[in-house]
Short mmCIF file of C-alpha atoms and ligand atoms in Angstrom, two decimals:
data_model
loop_
_atom_site.label_atom_id
_atom_site.label_comp_id
_atom_site.label_asym_id
_atom_site.label_seq_id
_atom_site.Cartn_x
_atom_site.Cartn_y
_atom_site.Cartn_z
CA MET A 1 146.29 115.21 62.30
CA GLN A 2 144.43 112.28 60.76
CA LEU A 3 141.44 110.38 62.10
CA HIS A 4 140.94 106.97 60.48
CA PHE A 5 137.83 104.79 60.62
CA TYR A 6 139.04 101.21 60.28
CA GLY A 7 135.85 99.52 61.49
CA ALA A 8 132.30 100.00 62.86
CA ALA A 9 131.75 102.50 60.04
CA ARG A 10 128.28 101.91 58.60
CA THR A 11 128.24 98.55 60.45
CA VAL A 12 127.84 97.65 64.12
CA THR A 13 130.95 95.49 64.45
CA GLY A 14 134.72 95.77 64.00
CA SER A 15 135.24 98.94 66.10
CA CYS A 16 138.70 100.33 65.30
CA PHE A 17 139.72 103.98 65.03
CA MET A 18 143.13 105.64 64.81
CA LEU A 19 144.35 109.11 65.69
CA GLU A 20 147.61 109.80 63.91
CA ASP A 21 149.83 112.75 64.68
CA GLY A 22 153.40 111.54 64.97
CA GLN A 23 152.08 109.13 67.60
CA ARG A 24 149.63 106.48 66.47
CA VAL A 25 146.83 105.85 68.94
CA LEU A 26 144.42 103.02 68.20
CA VAL A 27 141.03 102.96 69.93
CA ASP A 28 139.68 99.38 69.97
CA VAL A 29 140.56 96.55 67.60
CA GLY A 30 137.27 94.72 67.19
CA MET A 31 136.24 91.71 65.22
CA PHE A 32 133.78 92.02 62.33
CA GLN A 33 130.73 89.80 62.80
CA GLY A 34 127.78 88.66 60.69
CA SER A 35 127.65 89.66 57.03
CA VAL A 36 131.02 91.51 57.15
CA GLU A 37 133.06 88.81 58.91
CA LYS A 38 135.27 88.19 55.84
CA ARG A 39 136.94 91.54 56.61
CA ASN A 40 138.70 89.87 59.56
CA TYR A 41 140.98 88.10 57.10
CA LYS A 42 142.11 91.28 55.29
CA HIS A 43 145.45 92.88 56.12
CA PHE A 44 145.27 95.78 58.55
CA PRO A 45 145.42 99.05 56.56
CA PHE A 46 148.35 100.11 58.79
CA ASP A 47 151.50 98.50 60.11
CA PRO A 48 150.64 97.09 63.57
CA SER A 49 154.29 97.42 64.63
CA GLU A 50 153.98 101.20 64.20
CA VAL A 51 151.02 101.58 66.58
CA ASP A 52 152.28 103.22 69.78
CA VAL A 53 149.30 102.90 72.07
CA LEU A 54 146.14 100.80 72.11
CA ILE A 55 143.14 101.94 74.15
CA LEU A 56 140.36 99.40 74.76
CA THR A 57 136.93 100.77 75.69
CA HIS A 58 135.42 97.44 76.81
CA SER A 59 135.63 93.69 76.48
CA HIS A 60 133.01 92.84 73.82
CA ILE A 61 134.49 90.88 70.93
CA ASP A 62 133.46 93.54 68.39
CA HIS A 63 135.83 95.88 70.29
CA ILE A 64 138.74 93.57 71.22
CA GLY A 65 138.38 90.51 68.97
CA LEU A 66 141.27 91.24 66.57
CA LEU A 67 143.83 91.96 69.31
CA PRO A 68 145.54 88.55 68.87
CA LYS A 69 145.85 89.24 65.13
CA LEU A 70 147.26 92.73 65.85
CA VAL A 71 149.89 91.23 68.14
CA LYS A 72 150.68 88.42 65.67
CA HIS A 73 151.36 91.08 63.03
CA GLY A 74 153.79 93.04 65.13
CA PHE A 75 152.02 95.24 67.68
CA SER A 76 154.12 95.46 70.84
CA GLY A 77 152.99 98.75 72.39
CA GLU A 78 151.17 99.41 75.65
CA ILE A 79 147.51 98.54 76.16
CA TYR A 80 145.30 100.81 78.28
CA ALA A 81 142.05 99.45 79.72
CA THR A 82 140.19 99.27 83.01
CA ARG A 83 141.12 96.33 85.24
CA ALA A 84 137.73 94.67 84.67
CA THR A 85 138.07 95.06 80.91
CA ARG A 86 141.46 93.38 80.96
CA GLU A 87 140.23 90.49 83.13
CA ILE A 88 137.08 89.86 81.08
CA SER A 89 138.99 90.27 77.79
CA GLU A 90 141.28 87.39 78.67
CA HIS A 91 138.31 85.01 78.98
CA MET A 92 136.51 86.45 75.95
CA LEU A 93 139.57 86.10 73.70
CA HIS A 94 140.32 82.53 74.81
CA ASP A 95 136.71 81.64 74.06
CA SER A 96 136.97 83.38 70.68
CA ALA A 97 140.19 81.47 69.85
CA LYS A 98 138.40 78.22 70.67
CA VAL A 99 135.59 79.13 68.26
CA GLN A 100 138.14 80.08 65.53
CA GLU A 101 140.05 76.83 65.98
CA GLU A 102 136.89 74.69 65.93
CA GLU A 103 135.58 76.42 62.80
CA ALA A 104 138.91 76.01 61.01
CA TYR A 105 139.00 72.32 61.98
CA THR A 106 135.49 71.68 60.60
CA LEU A 107 136.16 73.62 57.38
CA THR A 108 139.48 71.82 56.89
CA LYS A 109 137.75 68.42 57.14
CA LYS A 110 135.23 69.51 54.48
CA ASN A 111 137.93 71.08 52.27
CA LEU A 112 140.18 68.02 52.32
CA ARG A 113 137.29 65.86 51.10
CA LYS A 114 136.91 68.28 48.16
CA GLY A 115 140.66 68.37 47.48
CA LEU A 116 140.90 71.95 48.80
CA PRO A 117 143.59 73.30 51.16
CA VAL A 118 143.73 73.33 54.98
CA VAL A 119 141.95 76.32 56.65
CA ARG A 120 144.01 78.19 59.27
CA PRO A 121 142.21 79.81 62.22
CA LEU A 122 142.30 83.60 62.44
CA TYR A 123 144.19 83.04 65.70
CA THR A 124 144.77 80.36 68.31
CA ALA A 125 144.93 80.10 72.11
CA ASP A 126 148.73 80.59 71.85
CA ASP A 127 148.19 83.89 70.01
CA VAL A 128 145.86 85.00 72.83
CA LYS A 129 148.54 84.18 75.43
CA GLU A 130 150.97 86.47 73.57
CA CYS A 131 148.55 89.40 74.02
CA PHE A 132 148.77 89.04 77.79
CA ARG A 133 152.59 89.08 77.74
CA LEU A 134 152.43 92.72 76.60
CA LYS A 135 152.31 95.67 78.99
CA TRP A 136 148.71 96.30 80.12
CA ARG A 137 148.07 99.49 82.08
CA SER A 138 144.99 99.54 84.31
CA ILE A 139 143.13 102.85 84.22
CA GLU A 140 140.36 103.84 86.59
CA TYR A 141 137.41 106.05 85.68
CA GLY A 142 138.44 109.69 85.93
CA GLN A 143 142.16 108.92 85.71
CA THR A 144 144.22 110.87 83.15
CA VAL A 145 147.27 109.39 81.41
CA SER A 146 149.84 111.78 79.93
CA LEU A 147 152.04 110.58 77.08
CA ASP A 148 154.37 112.56 74.75
CA SER A 149 151.95 114.76 72.87
CA ILE A 150 148.57 113.59 74.15
CA ASP A 151 146.71 112.85 77.31
CA PHE A 152 143.59 110.79 77.74
CA THR A 153 140.97 110.15 80.40
CA PHE A 154 138.62 107.20 80.90
CA ARG A 155 134.99 107.80 81.91
CA ASN A 156 132.26 105.36 82.84
CA ALA A 157 130.25 104.33 79.76
CA GLY A 158 127.63 102.35 81.75
CA HIS A 159 127.51 99.63 79.08
CA VAL A 160 129.10 96.53 80.64
CA LEU A 161 131.30 95.99 83.71
CA GLY A 162 134.46 98.10 83.28
CA SER A 163 133.28 99.79 80.06
CA ALA A 164 134.67 103.25 79.35
CA PHE A 165 134.48 106.06 76.90
CA VAL A 166 137.67 107.98 76.36
CA GLU A 167 138.53 111.66 76.06
CA ILE A 168 141.74 112.19 74.12
CA ASN A 169 143.39 115.59 74.26
CA THR A 170 145.92 116.43 71.57
CA GLY A 171 145.40 120.17 71.82
CA ARG A 172 142.07 119.40 70.19
CA LYS A 173 139.67 117.35 72.25
CA PHE A 174 138.24 114.05 70.95
CA VAL A 175 135.66 111.85 72.66
CA PHE A 176 135.31 108.23 71.56
CA SER A 177 132.07 106.88 72.98
CA GLY A 178 132.83 103.14 72.80
CA ASP A 179 129.38 101.74 73.56
CA ILE A 180 127.08 103.77 75.80
CA GLY A 181 124.66 102.10 78.19
CA GLU A 182 121.09 103.01 78.99
CA ARG A 183 120.21 104.81 82.24
CA GLY A 184 118.87 102.80 85.17
CA ARG A 185 120.70 99.58 84.33
CA LEU A 186 121.01 96.72 86.77
CA ILE A 187 124.41 96.19 88.50
CA ILE A 188 126.46 99.08 87.05
CA ASN A 189 126.25 102.87 87.26
CA ASP A 190 124.69 105.19 84.68
CA PRO A 191 127.10 106.56 82.08
CA ASP A 192 128.95 109.82 82.70
CA PHE A 193 128.24 112.59 80.21
CA PRO A 194 130.96 113.67 77.79
CA PRO A 195 132.76 116.96 78.40
CA GLU A 196 132.71 119.77 75.86
CA SER A 197 134.86 118.64 72.97
CA ASP A 198 135.89 119.40 69.40
CA TYR A 199 135.09 116.01 67.91
CA LEU A 200 132.72 113.31 69.12
CA ILE A 201 132.77 109.78 67.71
CA VAL A 202 129.46 108.29 68.84
CA GLU A 203 127.87 104.85 68.57
CA SER A 204 124.38 104.46 67.06
CA THR A 205 123.41 100.81 67.67
CA TYR A 206 119.88 101.94 68.62
CA GLY A 207 119.90 105.26 66.76
CA ASP A 208 116.32 104.57 65.68
CA ARG A 209 114.42 103.49 68.79
CA ASN A 210 113.98 103.49 72.55
CA HIS A 211 113.73 100.54 74.92
CA ARG A 212 111.05 99.26 77.23
CA SER A 213 111.70 99.64 80.95
CA VAL A 214 113.80 97.21 82.97
CA GLU A 215 111.12 97.02 85.70
CA GLY A 216 108.50 95.80 83.21
CA SER A 217 110.94 93.21 81.90
CA ILE A 218 111.69 91.90 85.40
CA ASP A 219 107.94 91.40 85.92
CA GLU A 220 107.63 89.57 82.60
CA LEU A 221 110.49 87.26 83.58
CA ARG A 222 108.87 86.51 86.96
CA ARG A 223 105.55 85.64 85.29
CA ALA A 224 107.24 83.45 82.64
CA ILE A 225 109.02 81.41 85.33
CA VAL A 226 105.92 80.96 87.49
CA HIS A 227 103.80 79.96 84.48
CA ALA A 228 106.30 77.36 83.19
CA PHE A 229 106.53 75.72 86.61
CA GLU A 230 102.73 75.62 86.92
CA LYS A 231 102.70 73.69 83.65
CA GLY A 232 105.39 71.33 85.01
CA GLY A 233 108.18 72.28 82.60
CA ASN A 234 111.59 73.95 82.51
CA VAL A 235 112.61 77.50 81.63
CA LEU A 236 115.44 77.97 79.12
CA ILE A 237 117.15 81.35 78.95
CA PRO A 238 119.57 81.74 76.03
CA SER A 239 121.95 84.38 77.31
CA PHE A 240 125.11 86.31 76.45
CA ALA A 241 128.02 85.47 78.77
CA LEU A 242 128.91 89.07 79.58
CA GLU A 243 126.49 91.30 81.52
CA ARG A 244 123.13 89.77 80.47
CA THR A 245 123.85 86.51 82.33
CA GLN A 246 124.90 88.42 85.46
CA GLU A 247 121.80 90.62 85.19
CA ILE A 248 119.58 87.53 85.07
CA LEU A 249 121.41 85.98 88.05
CA TYR A 250 121.07 89.26 89.94
CA ILE A 251 117.31 89.35 89.25
CA LEU A 252 116.92 85.72 90.37
CA HIS A 253 118.94 86.58 93.49
CA THR A 254 116.56 89.45 94.33
CA PHE A 255 113.52 87.18 93.71
CA TYR A 256 115.08 84.70 96.13
CA ARG A 257 115.79 87.36 98.79
CA LYS A 258 112.20 88.62 98.58
CA GLY A 259 110.80 85.09 98.75
CA GLU A 260 109.43 85.37 95.20
CA LEU A 261 111.48 82.60 93.62
CA PRO A 262 109.47 79.38 93.24
CA GLU A 263 111.13 76.18 94.37
CA CYS A 264 113.50 75.26 91.53
CA GLU A 265 116.98 74.33 90.44
CA ILE A 266 119.02 76.91 88.51
CA PHE A 267 121.86 75.95 86.18
CA LEU A 268 124.41 78.32 84.71
CA ASP A 269 125.58 76.10 81.88
CA SER A 270 128.35 78.14 80.22
CA PRO A 271 132.03 77.96 81.22
CA LEU A 272 132.64 81.49 79.87
CA ALA A 273 129.66 82.98 81.74
CA ILE A 274 130.78 81.22 84.95
CA ASP A 275 134.27 82.77 84.71
CA ILE A 276 132.85 86.21 83.97
CA THR A 277 130.35 85.98 86.85
CA GLU A 278 133.33 85.43 89.16
CA ILE A 279 134.92 88.65 87.85
CA PHE A 280 131.66 90.52 88.54
CA ALA A 281 131.68 89.24 92.12
CA ASN A 282 135.25 90.54 92.52
CA HIS A 283 134.46 94.11 91.46
CA PRO A 284 131.97 95.53 94.00
CA GLU A 285 133.56 98.98 93.48
CA LEU A 286 131.82 99.07 90.07
CA TYR A 287 128.31 98.32 91.39
CA ASN A 288 125.54 100.90 91.42
CA LYS A 289 123.83 101.87 94.71
CA GLU A 290 121.15 99.15 94.64
CA THR A 291 123.61 96.36 93.83
CA ALA A 292 126.09 97.64 96.44
CA GLU A 293 123.23 97.57 98.97
CA GLU A 294 122.35 94.00 97.95
CA ALA A 295 126.05 93.04 98.19
CA LYS A 296 126.04 93.98 101.90
CA HIS A 297 124.12 90.75 102.46
CA GLY A 298 126.62 88.72 100.42
CA ASN A 299 127.41 87.95 96.79
CA PRO A 300 124.59 89.56 94.71
CA PHE A 301 124.82 86.78 92.13
CA TYR A 302 124.45 83.98 94.67
CA ILE A 303 121.32 81.83 94.86
CA PRO A 304 121.44 78.71 97.06
CA ASN A 305 120.01 76.40 94.41
CA LEU A 306 122.31 77.67 91.63
CA THR A 307 124.71 75.14 90.10
CA PHE A 308 127.62 76.10 87.86
CA THR A 309 128.05 73.34 85.28
CA LYS A 310 131.48 73.67 83.71
CA SER A 311 132.10 70.17 82.34
CA VAL A 312 130.28 68.58 79.41
CA ASP A 313 129.22 65.66 81.64
CA GLU A 314 127.60 67.99 84.18
CA SER A 315 125.88 69.79 81.35
CA ARG A 316 124.51 66.50 79.99
CA GLU A 317 123.08 65.56 83.39
CA ILE A 318 120.74 68.57 83.17
CA ASN A 319 118.87 66.67 80.42
CA GLU A 320 117.47 64.39 83.14
CA VAL A 321 115.69 67.30 84.86
CA LYS A 322 112.19 67.50 83.40
CA SER A 323 110.61 70.25 85.47
CA HIS A 324 111.27 73.19 87.79
CA ALA A 325 114.69 74.01 86.30
CA ILE A 326 115.90 77.38 85.04
CA ILE A 327 118.69 76.75 82.54
CA ILE A 328 120.82 79.72 81.50
CA ALA A 329 123.16 78.83 78.64
CA GLY A 330 124.90 80.38 75.64
CA SER A 331 124.91 81.33 72.95
CA GLY A 332 122.53 84.26 73.33
CA MET A 333 121.13 83.85 69.81
CA CYS A 334 121.24 80.02 69.85
CA THR A 335 123.82 79.96 67.04
CA GLY A 336 126.07 77.54 68.96
CA GLY A 337 126.98 76.47 72.46
CA ARG A 338 125.14 74.37 74.99
CA ILE A 339 121.74 76.03 74.61
CA LYS A 340 121.22 74.03 71.42
CA HIS A 341 121.29 70.77 73.38
CA HIS A 342 118.78 72.15 75.90
CA LEU A 343 116.51 73.34 73.10
CA LYS A 344 116.61 69.84 71.64
CA HIS A 345 115.43 68.41 74.97
CA ASN A 346 112.79 71.05 75.79
CA LEU A 347 111.55 72.87 72.71
CA TRP A 348 109.12 70.08 71.70
CA ARG A 349 107.54 69.99 75.19
CA LYS A 350 104.50 72.26 75.55
CA GLU A 351 105.05 72.47 79.31
CA SER A 352 108.48 74.13 78.90
CA SER A 353 109.29 77.78 78.09
CA VAL A 354 112.06 79.57 76.26
CA VAL A 355 112.67 83.12 77.38
CA PHE A 356 114.72 85.36 75.06
CA VAL A 357 116.29 88.26 76.94
CA GLY A 358 118.48 89.68 74.15
CA TYR A 359 118.23 90.92 70.61
CA GLN A 360 117.99 88.15 67.98
CA VAL A 361 119.71 88.98 64.71
CA LYS A 362 118.03 87.97 61.44
CA GLY A 363 119.14 84.56 60.21
CA THR A 364 119.91 83.12 63.68
CA LEU A 365 118.16 80.12 65.21
CA GLY A 366 116.88 82.37 68.02
CA ARG A 367 115.29 84.74 65.51
CA ARG A 368 113.54 81.86 63.71
CA ILE A 369 112.06 80.68 67.01
CA ILE A 370 110.76 84.13 68.05
CA ASP A 371 109.41 84.68 64.52
CA GLY A 372 107.12 81.69 65.11
CA ALA A 373 108.79 78.74 63.32
CA ARG A 374 106.75 75.54 63.94
CA LYS A 375 109.76 73.27 63.38
CA ILE A 376 113.48 73.85 63.46
CA ARG A 377 116.56 71.71 62.81
CA ILE A 378 119.11 71.16 65.55
CA TYR A 379 122.16 68.99 64.80
CA GLY A 380 120.40 67.49 61.78
CA GLU A 381 117.26 66.55 63.74
CA GLU A 382 113.85 68.12 63.18
CA ILE A 383 112.40 69.50 66.43
CA ALA A 384 108.81 70.71 66.83
CA VAL A 385 108.40 74.07 68.56
CA LYS A 386 105.70 73.45 71.20
CA ALA A 387 107.25 75.25 74.17
CA GLU A 388 105.98 78.69 75.09
CA VAL A 389 108.25 81.39 73.67
CA TYR A 390 108.75 84.76 75.40
CA THR A 391 110.66 87.76 74.09
CA ILE A 392 111.64 90.24 76.79
CA ASN A 393 113.16 93.39 75.33
CA GLY A 394 113.94 95.68 78.24
CA PHE A 395 117.44 94.48 79.16
CA SER A 396 119.41 96.27 76.41
CA ALA A 397 123.02 97.18 77.18
CA HIS A 398 122.88 100.05 74.68
CA ALA A 399 121.40 103.50 75.07
CA GLY A 400 118.16 104.03 73.17
CA ARG A 401 117.72 106.86 70.69
CA ASP A 402 116.55 109.64 73.07
CA TYR A 403 119.34 109.07 75.56
CA LEU A 404 121.99 108.88 72.78
CA ILE A 405 120.81 112.27 71.53
CA GLU A 406 120.89 113.75 75.04
CA TRP A 407 124.34 112.24 75.64
CA ALA A 408 125.84 113.42 72.34
CA THR A 409 124.38 116.91 72.73
CA LYS A 410 126.34 117.43 75.98
CA SER A 411 129.61 117.28 74.01
CA ASP A 412 128.73 120.47 72.14
CA ALA A 413 131.17 119.16 69.51
CA GLU A 414 132.25 121.03 66.42
CA ARG A 415 131.75 117.83 64.46
CA ILE A 416 130.11 114.50 65.28
CA PHE A 417 131.06 111.25 63.57
CA VAL A 418 128.25 108.68 63.85
CA VAL A 419 129.59 105.10 63.92
CA HIS A 420 128.79 101.59 65.25
CA GLY A 421 125.36 101.16 63.70
CA GLU A 422 123.60 99.70 60.70
CA PHE A 423 123.60 102.50 58.13
CA GLU A 424 119.86 103.28 58.42
CA LYS A 425 120.16 103.53 62.22
CA SER A 426 123.20 105.80 61.97
CA GLN A 427 121.28 107.95 59.48
CA LYS A 428 118.33 108.29 61.86
CA LEU A 429 120.58 109.41 64.71
CA ALA A 430 122.57 111.73 62.42
CA SER A 431 119.43 113.37 61.08
CA ALA A 432 118.28 114.13 64.64
CA LEU A 433 121.70 115.58 65.53
CA ARG A 434 122.08 117.61 62.31
CA SER A 435 119.77 120.36 63.54
CA HIS A 436 122.53 121.36 65.99
CA PHE A 437 125.74 119.76 64.78
CA ASP A 438 127.90 119.13 61.74
CA CYS A 439 127.37 115.40 61.46
CA VAL A 440 129.18 112.77 59.35
CA ILE A 441 128.64 109.03 58.88
CA PRO A 442 132.12 107.88 57.83
CA GLU A 443 132.64 105.02 55.41
CA TRP A 444 134.76 101.99 56.16
CA ARG A 445 138.47 102.92 55.99
CA GLN A 446 137.68 106.61 55.39
CA SER A 447 140.13 109.17 56.82
CA PHE A 448 139.66 112.78 57.82
CA SER A 449 142.07 115.64 58.49
CA VAL A 450 141.16 117.03 61.88
ZN1 ZN B 1 129.67 96.56 73.49
#
């Protein structure tokens, strides 16, 4: 039997692994992002029409983002995912197609002026629609699916709503971690532990460090909001559409229920985040105990003064609000989306605050702001950074180093493949695991006989 590493090998993005033994089982088909994004345009190193089964661990673009390309190149097999993963994926992929189409349009305009050819998008909204004409099978946590020569079981990965890790039994037992969440997360349950297995394929996003506590971060957020309103400004929260936005709404909801939320208006200014929040509200069976308790009193993401602004006109109207507004908008690292407009209107005002609640990758606008830039450029205009800037680090969706080690150790695997991490982070996790396990950090497109 062969195990192929087609992505997320010595990088964080592009998760894609194949088990091949007569049947071809693909686990995730993620998009490459950042410095390796050119890989998205390469041919798949396999024939998509020969893939029998696709298993999706969760709905982040670096795990599902090349599905439309897979389908365009001939994949017509069955897709296994949790119901929440399927529902969120549909919105994520349509949003991704929009980004691809817009980028191709802008590049084409530039190319034509230089006498260069038209740029085609990686995929379009029509390609995304084709993906949802295929047969999707909804799998619950704990449910086992038996096919010809294999069976597989989904377990809760505690990373985002509907996220799973998967045990695949071919006679030998494999566990693919997908992405593993930290313990004590808001909204969803802690991850299950892996069973004893022969091979473990484990993520290492934070193979080198642990996180601060969620409780401390909630306190920091409360103080940041109160302080900004005392100064008479607004609070901007650049946020990722999936999970982080719902966590922030949930926290604001609990502030409101406890009478701790100052008088304010709250705007969720992201069509994608609005759609995903609706999916969260429709899946109370996936809530942890605290959130389920909160849900007894009604929708745990509801706040009376919360406005969903879907249209561009509604979004523009927020510019008129000069104080006592909390504006949650994408993108999480300020690389695009509506947050850039809000930064333009607030960043130069010393009475406003910008609160970063997610990791800011080097080279992004968000990173430049938290690194202390005095001036930045937004849409060709120079903007002074006078607003107060907060970085709150305790909301990570990924397990920190200690928990990853504890989690991986439970597998008691004969061999552990460390994936889904920058190489140095994978090395740090691997070196901790090597005292007990045979540990490998596969290279991109490397294959192993197992
Ligand atoms: Zn993920």
